[in-house]
CSV table of C-alpha atoms and ligand atoms in Angstrom, one decimal:
chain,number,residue,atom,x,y,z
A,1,UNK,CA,-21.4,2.5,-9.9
A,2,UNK,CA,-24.1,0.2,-8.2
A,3,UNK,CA,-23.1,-1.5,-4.6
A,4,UNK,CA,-23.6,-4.7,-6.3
A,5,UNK,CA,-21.1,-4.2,-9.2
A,6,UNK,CA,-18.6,-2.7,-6.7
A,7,UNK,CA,-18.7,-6.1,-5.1
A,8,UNK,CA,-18.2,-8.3,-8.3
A,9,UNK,CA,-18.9,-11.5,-6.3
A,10,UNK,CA,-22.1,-12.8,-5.1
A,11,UNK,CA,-22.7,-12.2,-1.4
A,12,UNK,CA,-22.3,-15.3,0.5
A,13,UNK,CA,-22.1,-16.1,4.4
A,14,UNK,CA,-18.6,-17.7,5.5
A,15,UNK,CA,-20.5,-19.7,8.2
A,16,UNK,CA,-19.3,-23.0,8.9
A,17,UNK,CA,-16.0,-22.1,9.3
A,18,UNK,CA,-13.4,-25.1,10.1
A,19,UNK,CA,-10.7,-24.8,12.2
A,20,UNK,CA,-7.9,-24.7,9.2
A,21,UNK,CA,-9.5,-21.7,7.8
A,22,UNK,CA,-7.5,-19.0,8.0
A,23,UNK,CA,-9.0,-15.5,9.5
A,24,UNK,CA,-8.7,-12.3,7.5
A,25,UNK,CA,-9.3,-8.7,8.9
A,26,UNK,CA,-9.4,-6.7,6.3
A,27,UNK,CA,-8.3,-2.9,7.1
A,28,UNK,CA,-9.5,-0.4,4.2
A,29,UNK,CA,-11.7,-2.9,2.7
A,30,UNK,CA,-14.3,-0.3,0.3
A,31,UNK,CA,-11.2,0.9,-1.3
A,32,UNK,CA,-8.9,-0.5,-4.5
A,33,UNK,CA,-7.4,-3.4,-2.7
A,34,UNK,CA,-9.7,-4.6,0.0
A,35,UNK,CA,-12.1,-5.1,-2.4
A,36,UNK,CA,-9.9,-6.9,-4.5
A,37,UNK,CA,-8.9,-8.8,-1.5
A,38,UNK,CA,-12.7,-9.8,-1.1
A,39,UNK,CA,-13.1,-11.6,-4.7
A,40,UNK,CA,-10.2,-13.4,-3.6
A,41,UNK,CA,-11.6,-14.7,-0.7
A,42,UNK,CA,-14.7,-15.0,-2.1
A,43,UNK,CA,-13.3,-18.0,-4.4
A,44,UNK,CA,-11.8,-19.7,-1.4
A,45,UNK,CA,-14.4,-19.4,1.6
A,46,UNK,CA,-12.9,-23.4,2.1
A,47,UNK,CA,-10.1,-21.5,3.2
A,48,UNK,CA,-10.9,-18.3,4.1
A,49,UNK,CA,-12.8,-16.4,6.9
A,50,UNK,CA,-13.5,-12.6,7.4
A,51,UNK,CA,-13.7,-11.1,10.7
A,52,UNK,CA,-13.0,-7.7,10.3
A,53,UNK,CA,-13.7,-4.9,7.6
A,54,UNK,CA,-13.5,-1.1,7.8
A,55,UNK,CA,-13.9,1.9,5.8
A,56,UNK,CA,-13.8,5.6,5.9
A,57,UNK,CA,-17.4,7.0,4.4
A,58,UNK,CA,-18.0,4.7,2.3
A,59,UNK,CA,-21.0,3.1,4.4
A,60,UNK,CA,-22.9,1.7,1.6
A,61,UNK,CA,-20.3,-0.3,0.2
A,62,UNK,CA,-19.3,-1.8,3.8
A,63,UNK,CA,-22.9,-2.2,4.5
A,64,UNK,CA,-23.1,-4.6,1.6
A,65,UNK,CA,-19.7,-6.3,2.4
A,66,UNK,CA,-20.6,-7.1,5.6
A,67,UNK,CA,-24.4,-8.2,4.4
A,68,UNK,CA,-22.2,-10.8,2.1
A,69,UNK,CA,-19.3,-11.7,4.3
A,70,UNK,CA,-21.2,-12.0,7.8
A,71,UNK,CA,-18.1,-10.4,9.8
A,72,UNK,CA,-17.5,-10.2,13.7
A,73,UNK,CA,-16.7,-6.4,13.4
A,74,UNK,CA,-17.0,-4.0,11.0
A,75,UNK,CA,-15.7,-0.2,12.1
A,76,UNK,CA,-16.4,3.3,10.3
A,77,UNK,CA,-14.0,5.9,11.0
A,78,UNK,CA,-16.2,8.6,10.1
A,79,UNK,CA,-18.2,8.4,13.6
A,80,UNK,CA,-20.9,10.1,11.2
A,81,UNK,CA,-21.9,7.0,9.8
A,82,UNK,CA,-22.2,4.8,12.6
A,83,UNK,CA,-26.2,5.0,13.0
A,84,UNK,CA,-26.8,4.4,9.4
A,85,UNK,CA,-24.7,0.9,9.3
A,86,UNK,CA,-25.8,0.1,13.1
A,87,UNK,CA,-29.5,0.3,11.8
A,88,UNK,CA,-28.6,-1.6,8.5
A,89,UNK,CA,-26.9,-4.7,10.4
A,90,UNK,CA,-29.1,-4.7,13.2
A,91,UNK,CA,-30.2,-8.3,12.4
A,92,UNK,CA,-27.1,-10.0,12.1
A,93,UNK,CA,-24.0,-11.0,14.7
A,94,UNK,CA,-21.7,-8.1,13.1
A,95,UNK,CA,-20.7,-5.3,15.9
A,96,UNK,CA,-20.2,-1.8,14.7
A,97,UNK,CA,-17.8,0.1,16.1
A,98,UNK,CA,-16.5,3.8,14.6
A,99,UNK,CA,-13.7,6.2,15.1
A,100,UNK,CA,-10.0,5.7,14.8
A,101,UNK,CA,-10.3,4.2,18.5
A,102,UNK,CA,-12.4,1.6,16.4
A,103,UNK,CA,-10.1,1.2,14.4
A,104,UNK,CA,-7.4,0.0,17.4
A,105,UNK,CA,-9.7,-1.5,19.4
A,106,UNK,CA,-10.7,-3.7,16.3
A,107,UNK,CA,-7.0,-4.6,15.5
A,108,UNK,CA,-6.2,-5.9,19.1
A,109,UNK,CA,-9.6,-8.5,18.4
A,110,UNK,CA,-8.3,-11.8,19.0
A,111,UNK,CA,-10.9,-13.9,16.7
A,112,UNK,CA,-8.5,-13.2,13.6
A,113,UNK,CA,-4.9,-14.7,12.2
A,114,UNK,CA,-3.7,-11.8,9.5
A,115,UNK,CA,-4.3,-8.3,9.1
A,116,UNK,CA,-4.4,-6.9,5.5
A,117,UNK,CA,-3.3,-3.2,6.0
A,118,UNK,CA,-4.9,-2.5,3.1
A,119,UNK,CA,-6.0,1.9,4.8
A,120,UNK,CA,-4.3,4.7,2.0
A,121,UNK,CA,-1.7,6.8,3.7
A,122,UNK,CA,-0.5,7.7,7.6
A,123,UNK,CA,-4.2,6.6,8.9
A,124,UNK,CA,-2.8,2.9,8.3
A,125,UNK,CA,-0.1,3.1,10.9
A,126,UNK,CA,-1.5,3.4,14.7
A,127,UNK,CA,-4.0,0.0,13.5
A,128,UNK,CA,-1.2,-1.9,12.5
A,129,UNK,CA,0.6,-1.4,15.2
A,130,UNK,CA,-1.7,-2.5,17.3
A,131,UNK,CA,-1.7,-5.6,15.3
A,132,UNK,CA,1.9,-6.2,15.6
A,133,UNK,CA,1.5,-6.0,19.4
A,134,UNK,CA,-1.7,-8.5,19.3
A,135,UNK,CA,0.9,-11.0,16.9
A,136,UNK,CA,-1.1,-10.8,14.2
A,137,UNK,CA,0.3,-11.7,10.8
A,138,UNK,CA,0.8,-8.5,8.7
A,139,UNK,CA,-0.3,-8.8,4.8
A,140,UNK,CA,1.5,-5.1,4.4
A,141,UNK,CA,-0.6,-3.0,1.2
A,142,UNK,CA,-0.2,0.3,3.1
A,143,UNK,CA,3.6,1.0,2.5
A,144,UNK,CA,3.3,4.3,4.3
A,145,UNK,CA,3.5,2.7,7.5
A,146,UNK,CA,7.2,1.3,6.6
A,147,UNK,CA,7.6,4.9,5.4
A,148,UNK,CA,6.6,6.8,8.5
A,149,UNK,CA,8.1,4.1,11.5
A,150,UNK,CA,10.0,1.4,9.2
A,151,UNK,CA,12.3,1.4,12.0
A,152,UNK,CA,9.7,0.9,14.8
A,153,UNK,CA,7.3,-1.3,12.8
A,154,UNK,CA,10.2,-3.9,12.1
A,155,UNK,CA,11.3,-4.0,15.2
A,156,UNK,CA,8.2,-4.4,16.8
A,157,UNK,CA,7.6,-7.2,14.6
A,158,UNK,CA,10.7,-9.1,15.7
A,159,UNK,CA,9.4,-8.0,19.3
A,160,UNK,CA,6.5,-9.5,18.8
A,161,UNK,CA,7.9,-12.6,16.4
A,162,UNK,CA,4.8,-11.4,14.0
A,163,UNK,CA,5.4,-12.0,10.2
A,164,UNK,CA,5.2,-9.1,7.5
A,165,UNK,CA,4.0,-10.7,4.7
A,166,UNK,CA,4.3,-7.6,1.6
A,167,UNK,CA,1.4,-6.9,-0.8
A,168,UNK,CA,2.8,-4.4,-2.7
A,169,UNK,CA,3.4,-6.1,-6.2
A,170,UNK,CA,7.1,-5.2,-6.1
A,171,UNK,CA,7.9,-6.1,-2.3
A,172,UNK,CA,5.9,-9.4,-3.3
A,173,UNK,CA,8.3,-10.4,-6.2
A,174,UNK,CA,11.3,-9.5,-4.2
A,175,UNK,CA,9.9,-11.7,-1.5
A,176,UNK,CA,8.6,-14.5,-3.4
A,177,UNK,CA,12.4,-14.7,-5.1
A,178,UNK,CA,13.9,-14.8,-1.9
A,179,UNK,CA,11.8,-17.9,-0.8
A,180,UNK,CA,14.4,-20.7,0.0
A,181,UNK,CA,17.7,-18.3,-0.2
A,182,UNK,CA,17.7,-17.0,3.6
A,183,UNK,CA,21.1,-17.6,3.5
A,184,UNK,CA,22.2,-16.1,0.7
A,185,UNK,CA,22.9,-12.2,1.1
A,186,UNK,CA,21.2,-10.0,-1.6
A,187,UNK,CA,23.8,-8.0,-3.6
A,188,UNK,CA,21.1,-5.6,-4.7
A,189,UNK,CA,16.9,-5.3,-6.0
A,190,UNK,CA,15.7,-4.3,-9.0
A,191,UNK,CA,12.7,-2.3,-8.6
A,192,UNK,CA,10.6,-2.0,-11.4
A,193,UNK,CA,8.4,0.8,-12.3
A,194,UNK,CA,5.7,1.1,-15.0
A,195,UNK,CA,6.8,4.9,-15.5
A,196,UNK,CA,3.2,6.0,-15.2
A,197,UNK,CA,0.7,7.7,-17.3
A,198,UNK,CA,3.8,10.9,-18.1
A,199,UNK,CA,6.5,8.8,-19.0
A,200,UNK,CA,8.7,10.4,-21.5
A,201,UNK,CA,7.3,13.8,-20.6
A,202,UNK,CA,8.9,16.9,-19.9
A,203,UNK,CA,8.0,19.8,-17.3
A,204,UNK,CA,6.6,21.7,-19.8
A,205,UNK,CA,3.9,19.4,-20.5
A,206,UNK,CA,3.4,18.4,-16.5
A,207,UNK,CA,2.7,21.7,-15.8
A,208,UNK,CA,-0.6,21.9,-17.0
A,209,UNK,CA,-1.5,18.2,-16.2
A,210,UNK,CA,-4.7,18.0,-14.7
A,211,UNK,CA,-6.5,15.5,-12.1
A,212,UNK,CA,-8.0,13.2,-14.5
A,213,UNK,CA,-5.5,12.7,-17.0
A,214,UNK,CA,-3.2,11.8,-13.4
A,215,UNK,CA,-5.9,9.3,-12.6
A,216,UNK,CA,-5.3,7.4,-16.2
A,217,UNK,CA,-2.9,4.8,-15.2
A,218,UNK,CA,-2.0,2.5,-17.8
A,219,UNK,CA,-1.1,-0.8,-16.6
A,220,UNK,CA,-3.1,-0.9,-13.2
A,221,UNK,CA,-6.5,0.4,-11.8
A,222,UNK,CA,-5.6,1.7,-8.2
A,223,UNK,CA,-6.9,4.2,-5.0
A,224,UNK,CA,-6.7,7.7,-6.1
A,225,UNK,CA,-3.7,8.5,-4.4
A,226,UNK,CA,-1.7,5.8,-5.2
A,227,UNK,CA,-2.1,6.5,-8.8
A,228,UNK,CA,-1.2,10.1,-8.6
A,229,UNK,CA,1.8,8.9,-6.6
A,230,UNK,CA,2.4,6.5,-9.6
A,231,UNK,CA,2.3,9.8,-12.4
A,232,UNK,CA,4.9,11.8,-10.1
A,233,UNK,CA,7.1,8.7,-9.5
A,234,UNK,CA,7.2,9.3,-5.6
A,235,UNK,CA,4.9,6.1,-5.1
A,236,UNK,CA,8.6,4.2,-6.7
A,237,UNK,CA,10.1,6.7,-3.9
A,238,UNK,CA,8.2,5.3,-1.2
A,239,UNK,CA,8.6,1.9,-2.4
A,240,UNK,CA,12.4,2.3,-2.2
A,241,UNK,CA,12.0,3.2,1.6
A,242,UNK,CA,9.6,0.4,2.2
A,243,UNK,CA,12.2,-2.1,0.5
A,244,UNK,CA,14.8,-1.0,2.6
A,245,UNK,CA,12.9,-2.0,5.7
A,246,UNK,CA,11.1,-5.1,4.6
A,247,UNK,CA,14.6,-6.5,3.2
A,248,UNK,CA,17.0,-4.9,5.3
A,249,UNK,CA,18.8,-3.2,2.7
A,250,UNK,CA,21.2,-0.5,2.1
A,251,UNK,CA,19.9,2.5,0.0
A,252,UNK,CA,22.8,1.5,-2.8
A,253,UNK,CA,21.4,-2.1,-2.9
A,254,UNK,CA,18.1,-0.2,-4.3
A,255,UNK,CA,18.0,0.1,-7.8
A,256,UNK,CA,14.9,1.5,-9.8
A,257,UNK,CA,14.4,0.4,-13.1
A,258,UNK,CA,11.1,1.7,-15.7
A,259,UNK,CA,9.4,-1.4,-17.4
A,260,UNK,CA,6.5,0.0,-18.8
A,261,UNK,CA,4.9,-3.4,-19.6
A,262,UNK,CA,4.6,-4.1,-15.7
A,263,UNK,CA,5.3,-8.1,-16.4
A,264,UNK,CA,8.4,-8.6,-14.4
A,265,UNK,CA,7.2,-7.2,-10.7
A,266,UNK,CA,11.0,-6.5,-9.6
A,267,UNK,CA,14.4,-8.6,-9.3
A,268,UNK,CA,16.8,-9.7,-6.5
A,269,UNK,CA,20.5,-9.8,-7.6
A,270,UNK,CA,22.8,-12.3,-5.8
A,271,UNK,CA,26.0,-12.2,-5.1
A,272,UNK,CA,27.6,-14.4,-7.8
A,273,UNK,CA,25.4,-11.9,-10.0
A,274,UNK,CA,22.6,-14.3,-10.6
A,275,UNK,CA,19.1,-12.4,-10.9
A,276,UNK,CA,15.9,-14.1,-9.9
A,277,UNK,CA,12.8,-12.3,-11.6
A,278,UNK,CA,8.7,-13.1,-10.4
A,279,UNK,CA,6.7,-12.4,-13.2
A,280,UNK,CA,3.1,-12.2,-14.0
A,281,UNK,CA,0.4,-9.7,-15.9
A,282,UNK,CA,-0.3,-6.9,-13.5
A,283,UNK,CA,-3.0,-8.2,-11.5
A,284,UNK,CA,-2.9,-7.1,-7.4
A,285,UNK,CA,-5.3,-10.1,-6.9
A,286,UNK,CA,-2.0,-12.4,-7.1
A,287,UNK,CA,-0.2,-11.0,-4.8
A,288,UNK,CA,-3.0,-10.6,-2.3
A,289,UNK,CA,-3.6,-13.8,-2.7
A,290,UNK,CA,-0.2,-15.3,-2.6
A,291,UNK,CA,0.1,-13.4,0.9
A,292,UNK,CA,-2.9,-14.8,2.5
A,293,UNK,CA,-1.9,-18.4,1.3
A,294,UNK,CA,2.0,-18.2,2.0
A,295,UNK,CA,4.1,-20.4,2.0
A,296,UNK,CA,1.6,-22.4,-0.3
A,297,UNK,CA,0.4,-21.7,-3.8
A,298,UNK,CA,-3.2,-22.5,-3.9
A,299,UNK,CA,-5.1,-22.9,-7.4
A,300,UNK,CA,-6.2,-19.5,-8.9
A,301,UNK,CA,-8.7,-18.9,-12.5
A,302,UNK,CA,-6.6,-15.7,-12.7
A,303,UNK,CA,-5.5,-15.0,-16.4
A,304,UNK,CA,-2.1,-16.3,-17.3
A,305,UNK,CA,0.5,-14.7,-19.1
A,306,UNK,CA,0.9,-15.7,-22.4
A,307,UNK,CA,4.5,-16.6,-24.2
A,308,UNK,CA,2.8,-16.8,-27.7
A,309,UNK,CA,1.5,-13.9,-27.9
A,310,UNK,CA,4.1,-11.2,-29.4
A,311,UNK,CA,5.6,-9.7,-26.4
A,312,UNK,CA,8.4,-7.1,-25.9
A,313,UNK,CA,9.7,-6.7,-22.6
A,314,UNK,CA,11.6,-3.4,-22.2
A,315,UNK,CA,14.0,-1.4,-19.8
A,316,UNK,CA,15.3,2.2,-19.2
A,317,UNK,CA,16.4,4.7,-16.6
A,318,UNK,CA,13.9,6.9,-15.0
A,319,UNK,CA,14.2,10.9,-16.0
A,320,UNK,CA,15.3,11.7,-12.3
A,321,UNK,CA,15.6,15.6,-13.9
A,322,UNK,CA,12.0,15.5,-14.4
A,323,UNK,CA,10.2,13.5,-12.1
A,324,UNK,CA,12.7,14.9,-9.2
A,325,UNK,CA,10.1,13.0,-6.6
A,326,UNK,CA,12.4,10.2,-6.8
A,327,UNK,CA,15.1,12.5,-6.4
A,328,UNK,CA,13.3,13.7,-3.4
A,329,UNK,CA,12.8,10.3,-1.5
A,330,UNK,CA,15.9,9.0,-1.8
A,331,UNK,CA,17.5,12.2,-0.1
A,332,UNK,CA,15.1,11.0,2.8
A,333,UNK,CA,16.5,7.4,1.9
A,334,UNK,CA,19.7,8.1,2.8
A,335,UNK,CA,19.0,11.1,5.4
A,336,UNK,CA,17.3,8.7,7.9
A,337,UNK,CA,15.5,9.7,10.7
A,338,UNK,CA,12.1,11.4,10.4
A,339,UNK,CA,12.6,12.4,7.2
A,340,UNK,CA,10.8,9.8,5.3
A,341,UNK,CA,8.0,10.8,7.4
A,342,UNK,CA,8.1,14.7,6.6
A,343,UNK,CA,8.1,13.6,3.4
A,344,UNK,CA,5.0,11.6,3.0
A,345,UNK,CA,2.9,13.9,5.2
A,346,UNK,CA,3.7,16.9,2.9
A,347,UNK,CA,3.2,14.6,-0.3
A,348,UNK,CA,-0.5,13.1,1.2
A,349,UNK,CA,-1.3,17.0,1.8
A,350,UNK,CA,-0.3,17.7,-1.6
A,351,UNK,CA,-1.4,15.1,-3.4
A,352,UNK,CA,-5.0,15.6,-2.0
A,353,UNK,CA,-4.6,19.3,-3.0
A,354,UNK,CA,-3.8,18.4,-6.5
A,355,UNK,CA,-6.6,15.7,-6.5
A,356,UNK,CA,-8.7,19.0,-5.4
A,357,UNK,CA,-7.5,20.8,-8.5
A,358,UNK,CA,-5.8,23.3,-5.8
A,359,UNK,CA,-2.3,22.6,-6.6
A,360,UNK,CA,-0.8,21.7,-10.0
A,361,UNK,CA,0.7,17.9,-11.0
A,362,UNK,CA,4.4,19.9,-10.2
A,363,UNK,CA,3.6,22.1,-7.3
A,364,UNK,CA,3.3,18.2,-5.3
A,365,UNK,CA,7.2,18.4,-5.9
A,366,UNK,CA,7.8,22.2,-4.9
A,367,UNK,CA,5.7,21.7,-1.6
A,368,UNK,CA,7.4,18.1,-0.6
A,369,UNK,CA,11.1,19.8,-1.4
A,370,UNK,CA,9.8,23.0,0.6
A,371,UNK,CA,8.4,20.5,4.1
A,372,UNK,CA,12.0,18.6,4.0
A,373,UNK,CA,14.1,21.8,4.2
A,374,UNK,CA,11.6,23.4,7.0
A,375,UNK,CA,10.5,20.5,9.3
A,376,UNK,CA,13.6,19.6,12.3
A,377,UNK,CA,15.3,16.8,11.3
A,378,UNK,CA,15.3,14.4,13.9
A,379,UNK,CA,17.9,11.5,13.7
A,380,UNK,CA,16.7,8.8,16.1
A,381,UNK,CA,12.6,9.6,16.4
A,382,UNK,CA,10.5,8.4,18.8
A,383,UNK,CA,7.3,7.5,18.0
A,384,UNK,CA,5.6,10.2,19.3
A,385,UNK,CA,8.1,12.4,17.8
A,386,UNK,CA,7.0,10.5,14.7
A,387,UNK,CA,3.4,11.3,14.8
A,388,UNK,CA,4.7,15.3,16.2
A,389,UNK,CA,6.9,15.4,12.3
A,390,UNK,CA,3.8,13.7,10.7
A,391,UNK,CA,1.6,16.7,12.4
A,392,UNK,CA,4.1,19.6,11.7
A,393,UNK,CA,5.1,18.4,8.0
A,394,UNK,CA,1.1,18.8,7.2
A,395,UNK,CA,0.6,21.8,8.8
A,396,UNK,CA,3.6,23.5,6.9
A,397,UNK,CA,2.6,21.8,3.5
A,398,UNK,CA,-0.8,23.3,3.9
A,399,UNK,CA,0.0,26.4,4.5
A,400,UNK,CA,1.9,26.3,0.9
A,401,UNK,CA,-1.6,26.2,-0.8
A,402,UNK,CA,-2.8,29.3,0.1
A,403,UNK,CA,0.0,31.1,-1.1
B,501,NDP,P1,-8.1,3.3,-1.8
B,501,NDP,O1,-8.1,4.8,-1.8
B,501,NDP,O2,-8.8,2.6,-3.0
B,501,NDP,O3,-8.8,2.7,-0.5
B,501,NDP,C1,-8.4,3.1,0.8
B,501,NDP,C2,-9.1,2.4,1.9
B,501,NDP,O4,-8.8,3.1,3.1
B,501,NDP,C3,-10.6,2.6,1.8
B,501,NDP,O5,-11.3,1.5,2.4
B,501,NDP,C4,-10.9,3.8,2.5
B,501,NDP,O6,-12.3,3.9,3.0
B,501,NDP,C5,-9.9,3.7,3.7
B,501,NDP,N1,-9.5,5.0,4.3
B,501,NDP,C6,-9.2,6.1,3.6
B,501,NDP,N2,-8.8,7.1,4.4
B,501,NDP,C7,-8.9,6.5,5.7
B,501,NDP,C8,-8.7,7.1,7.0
B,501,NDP,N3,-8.4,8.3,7.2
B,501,NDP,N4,-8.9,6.2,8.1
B,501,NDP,C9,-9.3,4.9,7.9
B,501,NDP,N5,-9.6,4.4,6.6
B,501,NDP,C10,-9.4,5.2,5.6
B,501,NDP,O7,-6.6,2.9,-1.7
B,501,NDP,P2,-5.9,1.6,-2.4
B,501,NDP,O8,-6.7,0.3,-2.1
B,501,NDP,O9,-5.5,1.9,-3.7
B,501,NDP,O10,-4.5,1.5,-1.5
B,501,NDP,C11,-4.5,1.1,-0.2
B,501,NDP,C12,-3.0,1.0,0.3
B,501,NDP,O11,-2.4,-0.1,-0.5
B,501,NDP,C13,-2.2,2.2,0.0
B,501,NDP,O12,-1.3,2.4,1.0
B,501,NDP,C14,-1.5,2.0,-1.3
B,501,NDP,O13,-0.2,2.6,-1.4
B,501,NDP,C15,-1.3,0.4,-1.2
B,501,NDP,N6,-1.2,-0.2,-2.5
B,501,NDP,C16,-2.2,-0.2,-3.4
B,501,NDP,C17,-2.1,-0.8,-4.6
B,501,NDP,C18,-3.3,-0.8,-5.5
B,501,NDP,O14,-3.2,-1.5,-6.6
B,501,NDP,N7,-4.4,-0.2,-5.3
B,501,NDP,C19,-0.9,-1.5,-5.0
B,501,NDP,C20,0.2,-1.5,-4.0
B,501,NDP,C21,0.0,-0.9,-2.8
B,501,NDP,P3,-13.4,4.7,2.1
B,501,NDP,O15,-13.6,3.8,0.9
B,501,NDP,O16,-14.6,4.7,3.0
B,501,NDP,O17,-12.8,6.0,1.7
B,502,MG,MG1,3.9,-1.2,-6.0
């Protein structure tokens, strides 16, 4: 795919800037939803600003980002890279920094208002951290971070009196139903889940699943891993963890729910049983949106839903039996501690074996069960003894793909 399709939006300078604009850094921007994030900005530069966009590798696409977007910073981890995009934005204001150092220096910059964590996986954690500490208002895409340090990440928020705004299409709907009912408690969420490419499949048909049938999702076009993690169901796992921290809930006020027609994005039930839904056609670029504008809704060309059309909007329970990842997280759900951690380091290390054709679609569910029983169980983690389970859960998981 050419840079230039990648970017689906003409490359434009934000310059000229006025002092109601609001300032986006945009943390994982070459991948599924920071470039998403960019057409949405791109419609509103009145009232939108970039100031910060990083990637991993991919230096070409971030070369061109910052070449339309005119940022402050733009940081590569992979300190490889550094010369290449330093030479390519030699003429312009942007500085260049690399490294996961980069990475923290960049989220402590004080030229910006929100952060969308919009990094895949564990990497996402230590930079918004250090954007809870600078007060920065937190548009959350990477629910890993709630999963590895929910505890530490909510209360540094409060700490900090820093907003967490969620991205995640689910933890948006929850969130935009609770709008105006902060004093009515929440008797229990309805997640919804699309079921994935496998739903209604068995374990003998998932055991010869292969990468690219995984990577067919087929209600929404996502990062590689969170679309594997939508086949085995543990994305809706980690999604259950993340709830309970953004919402404060109890795991038995978590209810999962498969919908394969991804219209209603999830449900808060009250307690005189009243259930508000947020609906919509799956499209990430609404809840991004809706996060960076909050609490206003601002104009948007996206496509509407339409009534007319025939439409059937359907509900079952998910086949815990067979996609026993959501099994798997809820143990952690309700065990506490680091164990939501152990459990999403061994599924990234898994997931990016199967996504290496090294491990099949249900070894990802063998090698998670295998890292919970053998990884201490720590009840009250640190944060360093965070990052020590995050570091010991990998190392165990990969040593299950040799074997
Ligand atoms: P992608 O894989 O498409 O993009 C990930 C981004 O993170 C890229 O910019 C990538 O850079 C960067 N990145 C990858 N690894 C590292 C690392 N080790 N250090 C620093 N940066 C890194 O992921 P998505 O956009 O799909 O997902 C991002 C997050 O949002 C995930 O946590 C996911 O669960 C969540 N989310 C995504 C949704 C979606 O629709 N995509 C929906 C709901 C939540 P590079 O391109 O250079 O590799
Ligand atoms: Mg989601």
């Amino acid at each position: 795919m050419s840079i230039q399709t990648q970017l689906k939006y003409n490359p434009i300078t934000t310059e000229g800037s006025s002092g109601t604009v609001k300032r986006i850094a945009i943390f994982g921007s070459t991948g599924s939803i920071g470039t998403q994030s960019l057409e949405v900005i791109a419609a509103h530069l009145d009232k939108f600003s970039v100031e910060i966009l990083t990637a991993h590798t991919n230096h070409e696409l971030l070369i061109a980002q910052a070449l339309a977007f005119r940022p402050k910073y733009v940081v590569i981890t992979d300190e490889k890279k550094y010369v290449l995009i330093k030479e390519a934005l030699s003429g312009t204001n942007t500085k260049v920094l690399a490294g996961e150092q980069g990475l923290i220096d960049a989220a402590s910059y004080s030229g910006y208002d929100i952060m969308l964590a919009a990094i895949v996986g564990y990497a996402g954690l230590k930079p918004t951290l250090k954007a809870i500490e600078s007060g920065k208002t937190i548009a959350l895409a990477n629910k890993e971070t709630l999963v590895v340090a929910g505890d530490i990440i909510m209360q540094k928020a409060k700490d900090y009196k820093v907003k967490i705004i969620p991205v995640d299409s689910e933890h948006s709907a929850i969130f935009q139903c609770l709008v105006g009912e902060e004093s009515n408690p929440i008797e229990k969420i309805i997640l919804t889940a699309s079921g994935g490419p496998f739903l209604g499949r068995k374990p003998n048909f998932l055991v010869n699943v292969k990468r690219d049938h995984a990577l067919q999702h087929p209600n929404w076009t996502m990062g590689a891993k969170i679309t594997i993690d939508s086949a085995t169901l543990m994305n809706k796992g980690l999604e259950m963890i993340e709830a309970k921290w953004l919402f404060d809930l109890e795991p038995e006020q978590i209810q999962v729910v498969i919908h394969p027609q991804s219209i209603i994005h999830s449900m808060v039930q009250f307690q005189d049983g009243s259930i508000k839904a947020q609906m919509g056609l799956p499209d990430m670029k609404l809840p991004i949106h809706y996060a960076f504008t909050y609490p206003k809704r601002v104009t948007t060309n996206f496509p509407r839903y339409d009534f007319k059309k025939p439409n059937t909007l359907t509900f079952e329970e998910p086949d815990v039996k067979t996609f026993r990842n959501l099994t798997l997280a809820k143990e952690a759900l309700n065990k506490g501690g680091n164990m939501p951690c152990i459990l999403n380091a061994a599924n990234e290390i898994a997931v990016f074996a199967f996504l290496k054709n090294r491990v099949g679609f249900l070894d990802i569910t063998e090698m998670v069960e295998r890292t919970m029983e053998k990884v201490p169980f720590i009840e009250h983690p640190t944060l360093d003894e965070y990052y020590y389970s995050d570091g010991e859960a990998r190392v165990f998981a990969a040593s299950l793909i040799e074997m």
